[in-house]
């Protein structure tokens, strides 16, 4: 098996606590291998964070710059990051419990869908939402994810191809109108391929800027934490992960606000 | 006849034709080869809300 899948099995020993997300989920959808890091969406509960820390500690993991793996920060959208080395591989593990662009209803549905799967990984639609980042390289992935989607509505909402969208509109003209509010670009489909391609480019740039704005709030809120991190990193270097975690939580209570300002 | 839009290469999309064992072998091989860039991306984050 693969290192990230083995880790997932360990995280989910006894119950599903972690769902494979992002780059490794793209592999599990059989699209491409593009990422060296492992990302998981985890349950927002103390038992889960304790179990995951215990697994990571058994692998000699250490914290990378990030929030403590603690629900007080996770529930506000912060992320936690770790790293260890195994069999010649640098293994990076990133965790969130409130992934961006997945609302509460979708998150509940995600957990219900995956609560008994042996290797749970994010489905096509949620993965497409997660990929609406500020990185250019994620948008072709959304394009291919959309081509795998079985539901017409989802293909219309996520397709990155002007030609595919125009063809779908021609085949199912009645389906476009109700979706325009969710995806304004669909209003341009009747204007031809050039107009749709231009609209796709504008949509991608807007999504990228929107994610940048979201991240900026966290970067600003983490300024003190970032300034103190080198000293904290040095202080926790010789400790095992669990002791390091205790130290970081105490420090974060002073230096890393759990709640992020709603406006920049 | 127009060519369809391409987002990822044929090699990428051919993962679906691999058996589970082949997929895991290819995946591991890719991960091992990608270690060559560890120094370059040591301060990067693939996802999450942090940046160094």
XYZ file of C-alpha atoms in Angstrom:
316
model
C 0.000 0.000 0.000
C 0.952 3.641 -0.099
C 2.344 5.668 2.814
C -0.601 8.066 2.868
C -3.168 5.280 2.714
C -1.407 3.424 5.512
C -1.506 6.576 7.605
C -5.205 6.962 6.825
C -5.811 3.436 8.087
C -3.983 4.256 11.307
C -5.932 7.488 11.764
C -9.161 5.547 11.242
C -8.393 2.612 13.488
C -11.659 1.809 15.281
C -13.642 4.612 13.624
C -13.472 7.021 10.686
C -11.771 10.153 11.943
C -9.973 11.404 8.838
C -11.016 11.699 5.196
C -8.318 11.924 2.520
C -8.536 15.281 0.794
C -6.878 17.420 -1.868
C -3.940 16.012 -3.838
C -4.081 12.417 -2.605
C -7.865 12.367 -3.137
C -7.142 13.376 -6.755
C -4.995 10.235 -7.019
C -7.760 8.089 -5.547
C -10.103 9.485 -8.222
C -7.486 8.177 -10.673
C -6.762 11.586 -12.234
C -3.135 12.413 -11.554
C -0.335 12.199 -9.015
C 0.577 15.820 -8.405
C 1.169 16.263 -4.718
C 3.791 15.169 -2.207
C 1.745 16.085 0.842
C -1.156 14.426 2.603
C -4.254 16.400 3.492
C -7.115 15.177 5.638
C -10.405 16.573 6.815
C -10.797 15.419 10.393
C -13.601 15.176 12.926
C -13.752 18.187 15.173
C -13.537 16.402 18.508
C -10.954 15.819 21.220
C -10.831 12.052 20.742
C -9.878 12.529 17.096
C -7.124 15.080 17.703
C -5.702 12.971 20.542
C -5.705 9.835 18.400
C -4.113 11.562 15.394
C -1.422 13.124 17.586
C -0.720 9.710 19.050
C -0.327 8.177 15.562
C 1.923 11.009 14.430
C 3.988 10.745 17.611
C 4.544 7.047 16.914
C 6.136 8.079 13.607
C 8.384 10.681 15.198
C 6.483 13.573 13.588
C 7.103 17.163 14.514
C 5.002 20.252 14.085
C 5.530 22.549 11.147
C 4.486 26.177 11.455
C 0.731 26.074 11.964
C -1.994 25.977 14.582
C -1.990 23.364 17.315
C -4.113 20.342 16.476
C -6.812 21.496 18.861
C -10.525 22.021 18.228
C -10.424 25.589 19.563
C -8.419 26.601 16.484
C -9.618 23.989 14.016
C -13.238 25.106 14.413
C -12.269 28.594 13.300
C -10.755 27.292 10.083
C -7.107 27.083 11.137
C -4.933 24.279 9.824
C -2.339 22.075 11.519
C 0.778 20.765 9.827
C 3.267 18.035 10.632
C 6.220 16.304 9.038
C 8.222 13.123 9.494
C 10.508 10.911 7.470
C 9.935 7.290 6.598
C 11.531 4.909 4.096
C 13.225 7.720 2.219
C 10.074 9.816 2.033
C 9.360 13.166 3.611
C 5.769 12.748 4.792
C 3.784 15.910 5.344
C 0.392 15.750 6.981
C -2.017 18.685 6.932
C -5.296 18.774 8.808
C -8.437 20.874 8.864
C -11.857 20.227 10.303
C -13.560 23.179 8.550
C -12.347 22.995 4.940
C -12.949 26.151 2.912
C -16.018 26.416 0.709
C -17.668 23.331 2.254
C -20.683 24.546 4.229
C -22.063 22.884 7.351
C -24.657 20.871 5.451
C -22.096 19.561 2.964
C -19.685 18.748 5.796
C -22.370 16.739 7.637
C -23.129 14.930 4.393
C -19.422 14.249 3.852
C -19.140 12.532 7.232
C -22.381 10.566 6.769
C -21.217 9.335 3.353
C -17.831 8.213 4.585
C -18.514 6.961 8.090
C -18.023 3.324 7.146
C -15.625 3.434 4.186
C -12.264 1.690 4.603
C -10.315 4.446 2.815
C -12.556 7.479 2.834
C -11.721 10.236 0.387
C -13.472 13.426 -0.621
C -16.019 13.092 -3.428
C -15.865 14.868 -6.773
C -17.992 17.912 -5.999
C -16.446 18.687 -2.611
C -12.974 18.141 -4.051
C -13.729 20.596 -6.858
C -14.733 23.172 -4.235
C -11.536 22.551 -2.279
C -9.509 23.066 -5.431
C -10.839 26.621 -5.934
C -7.622 27.927 -4.456
C -5.299 30.798 -5.397
C -3.058 28.389 -7.345
C -3.309 28.164 -11.130
C -2.420 24.473 -11.105
C -5.609 23.523 -9.267
C -7.989 24.727 -11.991
C -7.140 22.084 -14.613
C -7.840 19.516 -11.895
C -11.307 21.040 -11.403
C -11.764 20.724 -15.171
C -11.065 17.000 -15.120
C -13.071 16.412 -11.932
C -16.061 18.016 -13.655
C -15.743 15.558 -16.537
C -16.122 12.682 -14.058
C -19.263 14.111 -12.462
C -22.370 12.107 -13.278
C -24.962 14.748 -12.465
C -25.644 17.320 -15.181
C -26.101 20.089 -12.613
C -22.632 19.421 -11.201
C -21.004 19.374 -14.623
C -22.604 22.731 -15.399
C -21.461 24.189 -12.090
C -17.864 22.957 -12.267
C -16.812 22.497 -15.894
C -13.761 24.514 -16.935
C -14.283 23.881 -20.661
C -16.079 26.403 -22.841
C -16.753 23.707 -25.424
C -18.181 21.256 -22.895
C -20.413 23.953 -21.381
C -21.740 25.142 -24.745
C -22.436 21.541 -25.779
C -24.299 20.860 -22.520
C -26.335 24.062 -22.933
C -27.312 23.028 -26.463
C -28.343 19.571 -25.269
C -30.148 20.679 -22.093
C -31.225 24.307 -22.609
C -33.800 24.212 -19.816
C -31.209 23.322 -17.176
C -29.112 26.485 -17.449
C -31.485 29.154 -16.131
C -31.942 27.823 -12.595
C -28.166 27.522 -12.125
C -27.185 31.026 -13.224
C -27.465 32.399 -9.735
C -24.979 29.814 -8.436
C -22.664 30.301 -11.405
C -23.136 33.658 -13.201
C -20.820 32.512 -16.001
C -23.642 30.313 -17.324
C -25.441 33.468 -18.505
C -22.708 33.941 -21.108
C -23.045 30.544 -22.790
C -25.227 31.830 -25.615
C -22.559 34.377 -26.654
C -20.187 31.837 -28.165
C -16.913 30.128 -27.330
C -14.670 33.217 -27.158
C -16.990 34.913 -24.677
C -17.223 31.793 -22.520
C -13.436 31.291 -22.514
C -12.996 34.895 -21.427
C -15.607 34.411 -18.705
C -13.843 31.237 -17.517
C -10.568 33.142 -17.209
C -12.287 35.927 -15.263
C -14.036 33.414 -13.028
C -10.755 31.648 -12.280
C -9.030 34.955 -11.393
C -11.934 35.945 -9.143
C -11.832 32.615 -7.317
C -8.066 32.944 -6.892
C -8.393 36.462 -5.475
C -11.202 35.360 -3.186
C -9.039 32.622 -1.706
C -6.121 35.015 -1.336
C -8.376 37.397 0.605
C -9.478 34.548 2.861
C -5.890 33.505 3.534
C -4.797 37.098 4.185
C -7.069 37.231 7.238
C -5.356 34.198 8.726
C -1.886 35.413 7.807
C -2.620 38.729 9.543
C -4.062 36.976 12.613
C -0.953 34.743 12.789
C 1.612 37.584 12.798
C 2.544 37.236 16.486
C 2.544 33.452 16.191
C 4.877 33.656 13.208
C 7.233 35.992 15.065
C 7.417 33.594 18.024
C 7.562 30.418 15.983
C 11.361 30.137 15.570
C 11.823 30.252 19.357
C 8.953 27.810 19.933
C 10.333 25.501 17.281
C 13.732 25.517 18.984
C 12.130 25.025 22.404
C 10.145 21.983 21.273
C 12.838 20.455 19.043
C 14.043 17.870 21.518
C 10.635 16.999 22.913
C 8.384 14.235 21.640
C 5.342 15.370 19.712
C 2.915 15.095 22.610
C 5.063 17.274 24.895
C 5.667 19.679 22.019
C 1.907 19.867 21.501
C 1.323 20.831 25.152
C 3.944 23.581 24.870
C 2.492 24.900 21.629
C -1.084 24.930 22.933
C -0.014 27.000 25.978
C 1.841 29.432 23.740
C -0.996 29.623 21.203
C -3.465 30.555 23.933
C -1.516 33.831 24.162
C -0.200 34.316 20.650
C -2.636 32.805 18.153
C -6.191 34.117 18.261
C -8.640 31.309 17.589
C -11.167 33.658 16.032
C -10.111 35.470 12.920
C -11.412 38.973 12.146
C -14.257 38.761 9.642
C -12.898 41.756 7.771
C -9.238 42.261 6.896
C -13.676 18.904 -36.017
C -12.527 20.692 -32.860
C -10.115 19.139 -30.437
C -11.557 18.715 -26.937
C -10.097 20.971 -24.237
C -7.294 19.236 -22.386
C -6.582 19.943 -18.742
C -4.266 17.102 -17.749
C -2.093 14.894 -19.942
C -2.980 11.448 -21.254
C -0.391 9.903 -18.952
C -2.066 11.487 -15.935
C -5.514 10.331 -16.936
C -4.335 6.805 -17.637
C -4.231 6.110 -13.895
C -7.719 4.715 -14.301
C -6.347 1.857 -16.403
C -3.926 0.726 -13.716
C -4.706 -2.104 -11.346
C -4.713 -1.184 -7.661
C -1.235 -2.652 -7.245
C 0.074 -0.784 -10.298
C -1.427 2.448 -9.004
C 0.229 2.054 -5.629
C 3.603 1.248 -7.267
C 3.380 4.237 -9.598
C 2.244 6.484 -6.745
C 5.153 5.398 -4.553
C 7.613 5.804 -7.395
C 6.332 9.328 -8.054
C 6.569 10.228 -4.362
C 10.139 8.933 -4.172
C 11.185 10.801 -7.296
C 9.517 13.967 -6.016
C 11.768 13.932 -2.947
C 14.403 15.586 -5.143
C 12.591 18.906 -4.715
C 12.326 18.770 -0.909
C 14.887 21.516 -0.410
C 13.054 23.768 -2.827
C 9.665 23.444 -1.183
C 10.670 23.071 2.465
C 8.905 26.336 3.356
C 5.823 25.793 1.248
C 2.400 24.629 2.200
C 0.183 22.822 -0.264
C -2.975 23.783 1.580
C -4.025 25.305 4.878
C -3.950 28.899 6.008
C -0.259 29.347 6.773
C 2.625 30.605 4.745
C 6.286 31.028 5.631
